[in-house]
Coordinates of C-alpha atoms and ligand atoms in Angstrom, one line a residue:
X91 CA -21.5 -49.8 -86.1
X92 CA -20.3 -46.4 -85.0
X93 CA -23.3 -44.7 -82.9
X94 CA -24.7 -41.6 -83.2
X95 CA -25.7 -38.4 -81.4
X96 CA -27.2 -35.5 -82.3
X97 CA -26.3 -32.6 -80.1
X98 CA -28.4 -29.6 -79.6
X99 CA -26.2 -27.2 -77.6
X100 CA -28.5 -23.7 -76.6
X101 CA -27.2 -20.5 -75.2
X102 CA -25.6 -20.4 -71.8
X103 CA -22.7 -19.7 -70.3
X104 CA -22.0 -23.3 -69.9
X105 CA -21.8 -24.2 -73.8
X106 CA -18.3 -23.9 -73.5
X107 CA -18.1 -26.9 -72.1
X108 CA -19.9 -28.7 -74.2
X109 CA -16.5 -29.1 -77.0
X110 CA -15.1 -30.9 -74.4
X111 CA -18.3 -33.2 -74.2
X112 CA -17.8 -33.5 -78.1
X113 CA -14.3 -34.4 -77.7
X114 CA -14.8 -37.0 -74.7
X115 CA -18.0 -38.6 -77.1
X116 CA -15.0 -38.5 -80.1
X117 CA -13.0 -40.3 -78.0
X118 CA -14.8 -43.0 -77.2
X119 CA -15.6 -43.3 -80.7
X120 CA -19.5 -41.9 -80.9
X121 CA -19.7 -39.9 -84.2
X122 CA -21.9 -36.2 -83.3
X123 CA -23.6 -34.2 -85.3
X124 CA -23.9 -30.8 -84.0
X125 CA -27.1 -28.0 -83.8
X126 CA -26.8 -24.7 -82.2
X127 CA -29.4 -22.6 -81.1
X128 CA -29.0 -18.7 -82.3
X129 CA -28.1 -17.5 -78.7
X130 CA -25.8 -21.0 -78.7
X131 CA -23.6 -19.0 -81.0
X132 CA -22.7 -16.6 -78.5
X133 CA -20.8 -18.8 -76.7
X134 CA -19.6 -21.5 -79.3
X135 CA -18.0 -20.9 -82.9
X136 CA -19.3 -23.2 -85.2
X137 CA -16.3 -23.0 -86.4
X138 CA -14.8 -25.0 -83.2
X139 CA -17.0 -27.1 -83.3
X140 CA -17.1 -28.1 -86.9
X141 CA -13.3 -29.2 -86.4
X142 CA -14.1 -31.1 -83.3
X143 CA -16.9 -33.1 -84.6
X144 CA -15.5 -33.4 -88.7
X145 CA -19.3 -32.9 -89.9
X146 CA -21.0 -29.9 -90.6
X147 CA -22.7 -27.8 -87.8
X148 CA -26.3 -27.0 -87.9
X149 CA -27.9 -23.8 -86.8
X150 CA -30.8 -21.7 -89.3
X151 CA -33.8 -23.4 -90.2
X152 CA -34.2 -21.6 -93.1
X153 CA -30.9 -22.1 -94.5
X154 CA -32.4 -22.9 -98.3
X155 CA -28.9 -25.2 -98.9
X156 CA -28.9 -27.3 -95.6
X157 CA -32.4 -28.0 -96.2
X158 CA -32.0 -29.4 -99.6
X159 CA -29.2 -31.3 -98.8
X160 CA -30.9 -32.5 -95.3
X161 CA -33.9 -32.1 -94.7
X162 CA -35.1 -31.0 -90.8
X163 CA -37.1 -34.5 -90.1
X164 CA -34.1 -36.6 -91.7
X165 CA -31.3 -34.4 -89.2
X166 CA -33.5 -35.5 -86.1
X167 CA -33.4 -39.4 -87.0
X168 CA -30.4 -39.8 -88.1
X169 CA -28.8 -40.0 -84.6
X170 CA -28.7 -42.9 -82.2
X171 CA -29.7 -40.4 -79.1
X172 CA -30.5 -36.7 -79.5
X173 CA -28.9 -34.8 -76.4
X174 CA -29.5 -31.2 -75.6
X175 CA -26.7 -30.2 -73.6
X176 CA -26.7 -27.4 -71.8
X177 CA -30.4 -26.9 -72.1
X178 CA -31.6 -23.6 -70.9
X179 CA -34.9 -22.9 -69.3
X180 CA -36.0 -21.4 -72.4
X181 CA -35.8 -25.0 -74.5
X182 CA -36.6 -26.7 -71.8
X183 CA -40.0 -24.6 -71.6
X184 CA -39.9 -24.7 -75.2
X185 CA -39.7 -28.5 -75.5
X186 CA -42.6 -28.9 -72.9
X187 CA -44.9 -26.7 -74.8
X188 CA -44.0 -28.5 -78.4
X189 CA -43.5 -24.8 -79.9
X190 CA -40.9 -25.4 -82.6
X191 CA -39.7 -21.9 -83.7
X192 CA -36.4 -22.8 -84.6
X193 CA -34.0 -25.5 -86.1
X194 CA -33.0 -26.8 -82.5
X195 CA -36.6 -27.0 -81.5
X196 CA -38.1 -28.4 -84.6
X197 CA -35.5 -31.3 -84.8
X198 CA -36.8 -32.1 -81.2
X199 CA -40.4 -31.8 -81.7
X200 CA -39.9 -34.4 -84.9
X201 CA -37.6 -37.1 -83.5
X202 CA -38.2 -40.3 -82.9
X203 CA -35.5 -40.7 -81.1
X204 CA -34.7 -41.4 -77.9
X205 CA -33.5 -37.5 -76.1
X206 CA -31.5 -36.8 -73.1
X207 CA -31.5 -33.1 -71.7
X208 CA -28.9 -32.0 -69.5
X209 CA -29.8 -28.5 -67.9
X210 CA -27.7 -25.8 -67.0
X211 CA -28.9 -22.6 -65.3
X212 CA -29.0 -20.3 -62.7
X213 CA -30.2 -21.5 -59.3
X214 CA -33.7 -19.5 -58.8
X215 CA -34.0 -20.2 -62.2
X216 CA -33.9 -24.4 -61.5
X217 CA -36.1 -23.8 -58.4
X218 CA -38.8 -21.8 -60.6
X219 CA -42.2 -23.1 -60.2
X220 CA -42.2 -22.8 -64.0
X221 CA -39.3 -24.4 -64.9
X222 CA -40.0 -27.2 -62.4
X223 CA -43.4 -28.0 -64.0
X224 CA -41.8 -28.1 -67.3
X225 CA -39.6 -31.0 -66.3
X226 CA -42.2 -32.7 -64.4
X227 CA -43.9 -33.1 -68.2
X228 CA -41.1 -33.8 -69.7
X229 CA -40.1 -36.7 -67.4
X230 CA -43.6 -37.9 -68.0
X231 CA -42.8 -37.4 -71.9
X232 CA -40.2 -39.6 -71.5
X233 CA -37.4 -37.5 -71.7
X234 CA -34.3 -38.2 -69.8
X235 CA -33.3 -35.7 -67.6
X236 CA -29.7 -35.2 -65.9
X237 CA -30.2 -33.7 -62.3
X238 CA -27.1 -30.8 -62.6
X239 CA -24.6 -29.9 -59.9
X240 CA -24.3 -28.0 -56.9
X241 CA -22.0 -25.0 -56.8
X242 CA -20.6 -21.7 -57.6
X243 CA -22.0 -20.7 -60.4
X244 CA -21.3 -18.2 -63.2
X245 CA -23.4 -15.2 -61.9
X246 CA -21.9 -15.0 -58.7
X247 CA -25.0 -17.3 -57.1
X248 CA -24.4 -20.5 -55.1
X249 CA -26.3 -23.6 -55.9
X250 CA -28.4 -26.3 -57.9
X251 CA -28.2 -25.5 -61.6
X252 CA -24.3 -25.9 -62.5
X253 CA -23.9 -28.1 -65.6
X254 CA -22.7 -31.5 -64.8
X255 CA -19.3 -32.4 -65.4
X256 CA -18.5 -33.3 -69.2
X257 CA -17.7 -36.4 -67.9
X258 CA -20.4 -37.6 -66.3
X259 CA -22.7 -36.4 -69.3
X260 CA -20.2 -38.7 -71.9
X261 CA -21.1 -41.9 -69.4
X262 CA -24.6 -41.0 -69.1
X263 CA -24.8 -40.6 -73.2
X264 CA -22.5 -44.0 -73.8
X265 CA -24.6 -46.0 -71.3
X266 CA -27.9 -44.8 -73.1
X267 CA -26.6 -46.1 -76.2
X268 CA -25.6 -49.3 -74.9
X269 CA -29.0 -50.0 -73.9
X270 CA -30.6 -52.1 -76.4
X271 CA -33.2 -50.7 -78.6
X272 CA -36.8 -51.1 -78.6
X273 CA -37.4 -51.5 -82.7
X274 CA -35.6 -50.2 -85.8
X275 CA -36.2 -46.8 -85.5
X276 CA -35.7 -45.9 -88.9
X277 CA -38.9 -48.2 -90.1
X278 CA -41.3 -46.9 -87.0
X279 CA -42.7 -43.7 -87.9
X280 CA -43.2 -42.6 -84.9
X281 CA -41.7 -44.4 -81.0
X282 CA -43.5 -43.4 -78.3
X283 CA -41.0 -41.5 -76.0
X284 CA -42.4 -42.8 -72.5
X285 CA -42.6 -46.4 -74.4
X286 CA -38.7 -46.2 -75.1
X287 CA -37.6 -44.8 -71.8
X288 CA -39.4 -47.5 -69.9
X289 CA -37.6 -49.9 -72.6
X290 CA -34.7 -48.5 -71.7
X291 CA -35.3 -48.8 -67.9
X292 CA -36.2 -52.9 -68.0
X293 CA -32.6 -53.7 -69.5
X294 CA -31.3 -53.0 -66.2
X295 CA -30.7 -55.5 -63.3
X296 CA -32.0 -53.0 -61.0
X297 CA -35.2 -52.0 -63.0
X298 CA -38.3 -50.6 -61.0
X299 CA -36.1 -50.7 -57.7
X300 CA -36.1 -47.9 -55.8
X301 CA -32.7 -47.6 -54.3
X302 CA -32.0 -45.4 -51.6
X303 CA -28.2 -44.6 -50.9
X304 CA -26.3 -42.0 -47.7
X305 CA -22.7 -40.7 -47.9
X306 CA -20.5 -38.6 -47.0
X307 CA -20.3 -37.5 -43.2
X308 CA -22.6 -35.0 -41.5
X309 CA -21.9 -31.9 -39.6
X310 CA -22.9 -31.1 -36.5
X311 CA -22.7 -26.7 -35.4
X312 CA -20.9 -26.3 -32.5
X313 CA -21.6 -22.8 -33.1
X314 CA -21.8 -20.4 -36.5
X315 CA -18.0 -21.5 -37.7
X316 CA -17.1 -24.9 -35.9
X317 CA -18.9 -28.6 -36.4
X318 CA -18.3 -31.9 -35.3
X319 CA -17.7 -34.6 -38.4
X320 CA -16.4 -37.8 -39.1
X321 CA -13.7 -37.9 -41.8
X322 CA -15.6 -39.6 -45.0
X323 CA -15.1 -38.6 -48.7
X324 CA -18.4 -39.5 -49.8
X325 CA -16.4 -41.7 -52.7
X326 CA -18.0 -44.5 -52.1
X327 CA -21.1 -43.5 -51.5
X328 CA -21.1 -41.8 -54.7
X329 CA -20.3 -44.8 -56.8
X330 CA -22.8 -47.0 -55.2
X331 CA -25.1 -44.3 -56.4
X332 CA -23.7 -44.2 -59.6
X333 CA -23.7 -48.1 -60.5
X334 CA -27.1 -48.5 -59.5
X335 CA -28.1 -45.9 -61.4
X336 CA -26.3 -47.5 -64.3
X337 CA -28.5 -50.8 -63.4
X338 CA -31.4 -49.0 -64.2
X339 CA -32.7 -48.0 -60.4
X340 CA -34.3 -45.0 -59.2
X341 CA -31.4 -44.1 -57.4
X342 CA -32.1 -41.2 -54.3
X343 CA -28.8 -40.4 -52.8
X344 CA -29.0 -38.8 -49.4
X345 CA -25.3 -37.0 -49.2
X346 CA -23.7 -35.1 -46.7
X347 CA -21.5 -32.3 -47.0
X348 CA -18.9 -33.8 -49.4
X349 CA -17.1 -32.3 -52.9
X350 CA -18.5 -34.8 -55.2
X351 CA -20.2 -34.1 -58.5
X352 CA -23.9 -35.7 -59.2
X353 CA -23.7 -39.0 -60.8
X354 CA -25.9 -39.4 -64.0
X355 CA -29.4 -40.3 -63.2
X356 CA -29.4 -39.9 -59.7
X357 CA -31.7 -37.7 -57.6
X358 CA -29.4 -35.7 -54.5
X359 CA -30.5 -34.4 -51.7
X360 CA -28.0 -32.5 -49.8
X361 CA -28.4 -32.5 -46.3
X362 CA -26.1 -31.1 -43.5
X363 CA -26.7 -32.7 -39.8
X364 CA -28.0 -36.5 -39.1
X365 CA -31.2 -35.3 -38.1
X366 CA -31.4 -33.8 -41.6
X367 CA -30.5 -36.7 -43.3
X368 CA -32.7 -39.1 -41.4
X369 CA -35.5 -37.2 -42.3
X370 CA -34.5 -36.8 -45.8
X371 CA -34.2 -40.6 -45.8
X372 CA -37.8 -41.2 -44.3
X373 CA -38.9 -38.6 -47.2
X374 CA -37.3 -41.0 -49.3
X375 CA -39.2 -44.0 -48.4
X376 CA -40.7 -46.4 -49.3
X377 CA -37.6 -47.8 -51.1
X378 CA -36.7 -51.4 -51.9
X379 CA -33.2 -51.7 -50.9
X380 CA -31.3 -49.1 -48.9
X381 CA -27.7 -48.8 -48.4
X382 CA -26.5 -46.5 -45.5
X383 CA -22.6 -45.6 -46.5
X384 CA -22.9 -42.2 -44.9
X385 CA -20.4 -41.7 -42.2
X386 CA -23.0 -40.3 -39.4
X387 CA -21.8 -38.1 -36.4
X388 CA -22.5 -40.6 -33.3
X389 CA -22.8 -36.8 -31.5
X390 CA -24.5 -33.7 -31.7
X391 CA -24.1 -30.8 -29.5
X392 CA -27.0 -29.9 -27.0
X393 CA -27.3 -26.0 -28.2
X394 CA -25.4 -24.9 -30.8
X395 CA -24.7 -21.9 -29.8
X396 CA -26.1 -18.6 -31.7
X397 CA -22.6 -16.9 -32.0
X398 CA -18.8 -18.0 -32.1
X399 CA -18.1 -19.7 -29.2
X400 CA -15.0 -17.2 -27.6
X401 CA -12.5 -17.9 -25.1
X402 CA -13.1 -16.7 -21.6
X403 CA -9.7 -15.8 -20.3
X404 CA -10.4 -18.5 -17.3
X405 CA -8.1 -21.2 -19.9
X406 CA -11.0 -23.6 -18.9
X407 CA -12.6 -24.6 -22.3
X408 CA -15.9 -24.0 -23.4
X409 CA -18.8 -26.2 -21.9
X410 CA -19.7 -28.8 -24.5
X411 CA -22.5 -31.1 -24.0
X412 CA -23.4 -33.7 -26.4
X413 CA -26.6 -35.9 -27.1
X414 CA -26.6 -38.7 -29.5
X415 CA -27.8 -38.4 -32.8
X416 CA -31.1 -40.9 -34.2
X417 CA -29.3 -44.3 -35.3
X418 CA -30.3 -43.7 -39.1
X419 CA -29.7 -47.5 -40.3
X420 CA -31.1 -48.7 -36.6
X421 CA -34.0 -46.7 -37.5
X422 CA -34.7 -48.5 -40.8
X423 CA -34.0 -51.6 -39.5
X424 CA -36.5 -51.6 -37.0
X425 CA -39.1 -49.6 -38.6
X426 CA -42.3 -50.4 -39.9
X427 CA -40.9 -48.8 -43.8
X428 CA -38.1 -51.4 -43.5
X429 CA -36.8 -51.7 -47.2
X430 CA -37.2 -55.6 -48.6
X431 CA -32.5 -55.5 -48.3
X432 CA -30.7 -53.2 -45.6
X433 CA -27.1 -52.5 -46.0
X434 CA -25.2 -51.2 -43.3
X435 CA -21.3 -50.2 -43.3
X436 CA -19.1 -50.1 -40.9
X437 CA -16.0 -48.4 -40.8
X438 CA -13.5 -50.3 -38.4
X439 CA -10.1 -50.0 -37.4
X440 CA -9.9 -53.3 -35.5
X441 CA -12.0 -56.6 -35.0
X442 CA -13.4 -55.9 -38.2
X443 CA -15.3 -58.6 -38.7
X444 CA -16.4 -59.4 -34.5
X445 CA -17.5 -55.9 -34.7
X446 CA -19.5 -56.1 -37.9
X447 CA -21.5 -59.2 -37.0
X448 CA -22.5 -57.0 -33.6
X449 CA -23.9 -54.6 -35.9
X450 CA -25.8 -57.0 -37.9
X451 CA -28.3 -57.9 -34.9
X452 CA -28.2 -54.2 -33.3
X453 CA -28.8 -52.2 -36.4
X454 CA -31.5 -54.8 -37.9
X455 CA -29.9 -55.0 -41.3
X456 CA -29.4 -57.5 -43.5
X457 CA -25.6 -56.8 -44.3
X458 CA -23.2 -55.4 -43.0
X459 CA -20.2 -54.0 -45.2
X460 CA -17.2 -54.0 -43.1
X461 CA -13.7 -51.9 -44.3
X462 CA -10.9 -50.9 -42.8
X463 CA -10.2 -47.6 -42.4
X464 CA -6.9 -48.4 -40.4
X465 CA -5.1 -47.3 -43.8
X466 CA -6.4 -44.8 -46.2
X467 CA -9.5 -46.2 -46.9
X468 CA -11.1 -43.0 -46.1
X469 CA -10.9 -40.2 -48.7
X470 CA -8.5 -43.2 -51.2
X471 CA -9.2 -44.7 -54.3
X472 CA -9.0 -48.6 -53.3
X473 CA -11.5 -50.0 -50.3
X474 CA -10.9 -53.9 -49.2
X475 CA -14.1 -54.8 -48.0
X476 CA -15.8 -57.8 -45.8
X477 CA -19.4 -58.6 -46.5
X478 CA -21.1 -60.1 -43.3
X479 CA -24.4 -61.7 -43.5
X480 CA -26.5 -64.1 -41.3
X481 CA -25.2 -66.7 -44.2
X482 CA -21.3 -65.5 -43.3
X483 CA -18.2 -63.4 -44.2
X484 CA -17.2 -63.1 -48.0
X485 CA -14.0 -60.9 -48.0
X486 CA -13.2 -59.2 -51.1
X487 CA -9.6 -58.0 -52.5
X488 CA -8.4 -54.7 -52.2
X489 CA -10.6 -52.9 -55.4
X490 CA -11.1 -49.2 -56.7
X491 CA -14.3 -47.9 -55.4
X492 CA -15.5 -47.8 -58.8
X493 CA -15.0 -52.0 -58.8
X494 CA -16.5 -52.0 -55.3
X495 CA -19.5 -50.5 -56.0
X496 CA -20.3 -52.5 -59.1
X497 CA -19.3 -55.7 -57.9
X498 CA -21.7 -54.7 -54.8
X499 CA -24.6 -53.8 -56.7
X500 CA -25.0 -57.0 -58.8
X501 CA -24.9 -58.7 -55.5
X502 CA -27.5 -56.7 -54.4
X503 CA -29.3 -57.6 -58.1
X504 CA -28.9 -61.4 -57.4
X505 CA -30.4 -61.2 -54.0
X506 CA -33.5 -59.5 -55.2
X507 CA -33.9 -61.8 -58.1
X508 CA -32.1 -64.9 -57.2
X509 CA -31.2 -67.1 -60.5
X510 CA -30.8 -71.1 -59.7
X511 CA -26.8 -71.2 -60.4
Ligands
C5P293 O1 -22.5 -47.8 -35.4 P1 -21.7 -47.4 -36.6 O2 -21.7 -45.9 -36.7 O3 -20.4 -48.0 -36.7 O4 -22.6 -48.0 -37.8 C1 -22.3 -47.7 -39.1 C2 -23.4 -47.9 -40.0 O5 -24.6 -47.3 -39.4 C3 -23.3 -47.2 -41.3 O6 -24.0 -47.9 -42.3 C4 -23.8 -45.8 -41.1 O7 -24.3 -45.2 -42.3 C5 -25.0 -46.2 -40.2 N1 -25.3 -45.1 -39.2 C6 -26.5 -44.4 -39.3 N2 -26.8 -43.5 -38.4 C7 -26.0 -43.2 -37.3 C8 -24.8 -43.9 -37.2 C9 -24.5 -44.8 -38.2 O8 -27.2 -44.7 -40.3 N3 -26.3 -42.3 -36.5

C-alpha cells in the first residue's frame, strides 16, 4: 500500500528545499500531501508544489471549499507520518504550547499520527533558551526531532541551525514508515504520541542502547593558523552513527573537524582537539557500547602559541615540543564508566592484524577493528576490514562504508543479545 505523509512546510529560507524533499519522497514512491504555512508562501509556490506532489496543496483554514471537501481533523489522519519540514522556531513554539491559529497548526494539534519535525533556523535562534525548552517538551511529547546541520547559513551567521540535507530527511521519513505500527490508527481515536515513539524505538535491534560513536581526526594549534591532524574523513564514523541510529539507538557521535552532514537521529557534538573530545566522550557517558573510529592526534603541542608562529631569519625552524594526548579508547577501557562492548579501530599500514591484537590488551577493548589504510581507505568509499577479538580474526571483503557500518552494527546487536543459532 502506497504510504503517506503529510508535509507541513513553514516560512524559512530553507523551504526551498523542501520540493526537492517532495521529489526524493516521490521517488521512492511515498505519496505527500502538502500544507503551507502563510509565511511558507513566501518562499514556495503552491503552484510548484502542487505539480510535484499531483494533489492539491493546503494552506487557509478558512477556505469554506477545502473544508467541505476535507475537513481539518480528516487532512491530519489521513497520512502515514506528518513531517514538518523546515519548522521554524515559531511552530516549533507553537506546537509546544498547543495554540492552533492556523491550518498548519491545527492539523498538528489534531493528529494522531505519528510527527517528525525537522528544524531549520538561525544559529542564536537554535541555542535560545526558549527554543530549547520548546524541544525539550516536544521530545517528551513524543515528537521526533531531527538535530539540523552545522554551517554557513543564510544570514551570513556560522553554525548549528542549517536544515539537514533533503536526503537525509527522505531516509529518516522512509525509515519511520517502515517501522511497524502500534494499532490501526484510523479506528483509535486518539495514540498517545510518547506511546508511539517508544513503539517505534523497540522495533530496533539496538533499542534502549545508548551508543556512543568518535570520528573524524582532531586538530591540534600549533599556533592561530597551523594544527597537527591525522588524515581521516570521518566517513566511517558517520555511517556507524547513522546505522545505529537506524537500529533504534540513542546514537551520540563525538566528531571531529570533518565535512559531513548530521545523520538522522543522531545527537553531534563537534569538538576540535583530543582533550575536547575525551571530555565530550566522558560527558557522554554512561553508554552501553562505545565505538572509538575517530582518528586521534597521538600529539599535541606544549603551548600553542598566541600568534603565528614567524620565521626567524636564523633558517633554524621554530621550536616544537610535543606532549601526548589522553589515550581516549585506553581511557574507556580502563575506566570505572567502561561501556558493557568497547570497539577500538586501528588504522594500519602493515602487520595489520599482529598490531591489532597488541591493541586489544593495551587499550582494554573488546574489539578491535583493523583496516588498512595502505590504499585509499582513508577519505574512499570501500574499507576492507579485520575484526580481532579474544575469540579471533574474522576478515571481511572489501565493502562500501555504508555495508561496513551495517554489517558491524548487527554484530554489535547479536553480541548484546546473543540468539542460540
Ligand atoms: O593507538 P592507535 O591510535 O592506533 O589506536 C587506535 C584506536 O584508539 C582508535 O579506536 C582510536 O579512536 C583510539 N584512540 C583514542 N585516543 C587516542 C588515540 C587513539 O581513542 N589518543
Amino acid at each position: 500500500m502506497t504510504q503517506r505523509v503529510l508535509l507541513i512546510i513553514s516560512g524559512g529560507i530553507a523551504a526551498y528545499k523542501s520540493l526537492e524533499l517532495v521529489r526524493l519522497l516521490r521517488k521512492r514512491g511515498i505519496a505527500v500531501r502538502a500544507v503551507l504555512t502563510q509565511s511558507a508562501t513566501q518562499f514556495v509556490t503552491p503552484l510548484s508544489l502542487g505539480v510535484l506532489t499531483e494533489d492539491h496543496v493546503y494552506g487557509d483554514m478558512f477556505d469554506l471549499k477545502e473544508e467541505r471537501e476535507i475537513g481539518h481533523i480528516q487532512l491530519s489522519r489521513q497520512a502515514d507520518l506528518v513531517v514538518v519540514a523546515p519548522a521554524t522556531a515559531n511552530i516549533l513554539a507553537k506546537m509546544a504550547g498547543g495554540i492552533a491559529d492556523d491550518l498548519a497548526t491545527t492539523l498538528l494539534l489534531a493528529t494522531d499520527k505519528p510527527v517528525l519535525a525537522v528544524p531549520a533556523m538561525n544559529v542564536r535562534m537554535w541555542h535560545h533558551a526558549a527554543t530549547q525548552r520548546n524541544l525539550a517538551q516536544l521530545r517528551a511529547d513524543g515528537i521526533r526531532i531531527m538535530e539540523p546541520d552545522d554551517g554557513a547559513m543564510a544570514c551570513g551567521e556560522f553554525g548549528k541551525g542549517r536544515l539537514p540535507e533533503p536526503e537525509a530527511i527522505a531516509a529518516e521519513i522512509e525509515r519511520l514508515l517502515a517501522l511497524p505500527k502500534v494499532a490501526d490508527p484510523l479506528e483509535q481515536f486518539v495514540i498517545n504520541h510518547r506511546d508511539f515513539a517508544t513503539a517505534l524505538e523497540a522495533s530496533g535491534a539496538l533499542a534502549g542502547k545508548h551508543v556512543l560513536i568518535t570520528a573524524g581526526p582532531t586538530h591540534e594549534p600549533i599556533d592561530p593558523v597551523r594544527y597537527i591532524a591525522n588524515r581521516s574523513s570521518g566517513k566511517q564514523g558517520f555511517a556507524i552513527a547513522a546505522a545505529a541510529a537506524r537500529a533504534g539507538a540513542r546514537v551520540t557521535l563525538v566528531a571531529g573537524p570533518v565535512n559531513q552532514p548530521t545523520p538522522a537521529g543522531v545527537d553531534r557534538v563537534d569538538v576540535q582537539t583530543a582533550r575536547e573530545m575525551m571530555a565530550a566522550v566522558e560527558a557522554a557517558l554512561p553508554a552501553d557500547v562505545a565505538i572509538m573510529v575517530a582518528a586521534v592526534a597521538d600529539w599535541r603541542t606544549a603551548d600553542a602559541a598566541d600568534q603565528k608562529l614567524k620565521k626567524d631569519g636564523s633558517g633554524r625552524p621554530a621550536p616544537l615540543t610535543l606532549v601526548e594526548n589522553p589515550d581516549i579508547l585506553a581511557t574507556l577501557g580502563h575506566g570505572a564508566q567502561r561501556p558493557a562492548l568497547l570497539i577500538g579501530f586501528a588504522a594500519e599500514t602493515q602487520k595489520i592484524a599482529e598490531h591489532a591484537q597488541a591493541k586489544l590488551a593495551r587499550k582494554g577493548a573488546d574489539w578491535i577493528v583493523a583496516n588498512d589504510v595502505s590504499g585509499n581507505a582513508m577519505g574512499g568509499d570501500d574499507n576492507a576490514i579485520q575484526i580481532v577479538t579474544a575469540q579471533g580474526i574474522e576478515s571481511w571483503p572489501s565493502l562500501p562504508k555504508g555495508e561496513v557500518a551495517q554489517k558491524l552494527i548487527e554484530k554489535v546487536a547479536h553480541a548484546l543479545s546473543p540468539v542460540a543459532d
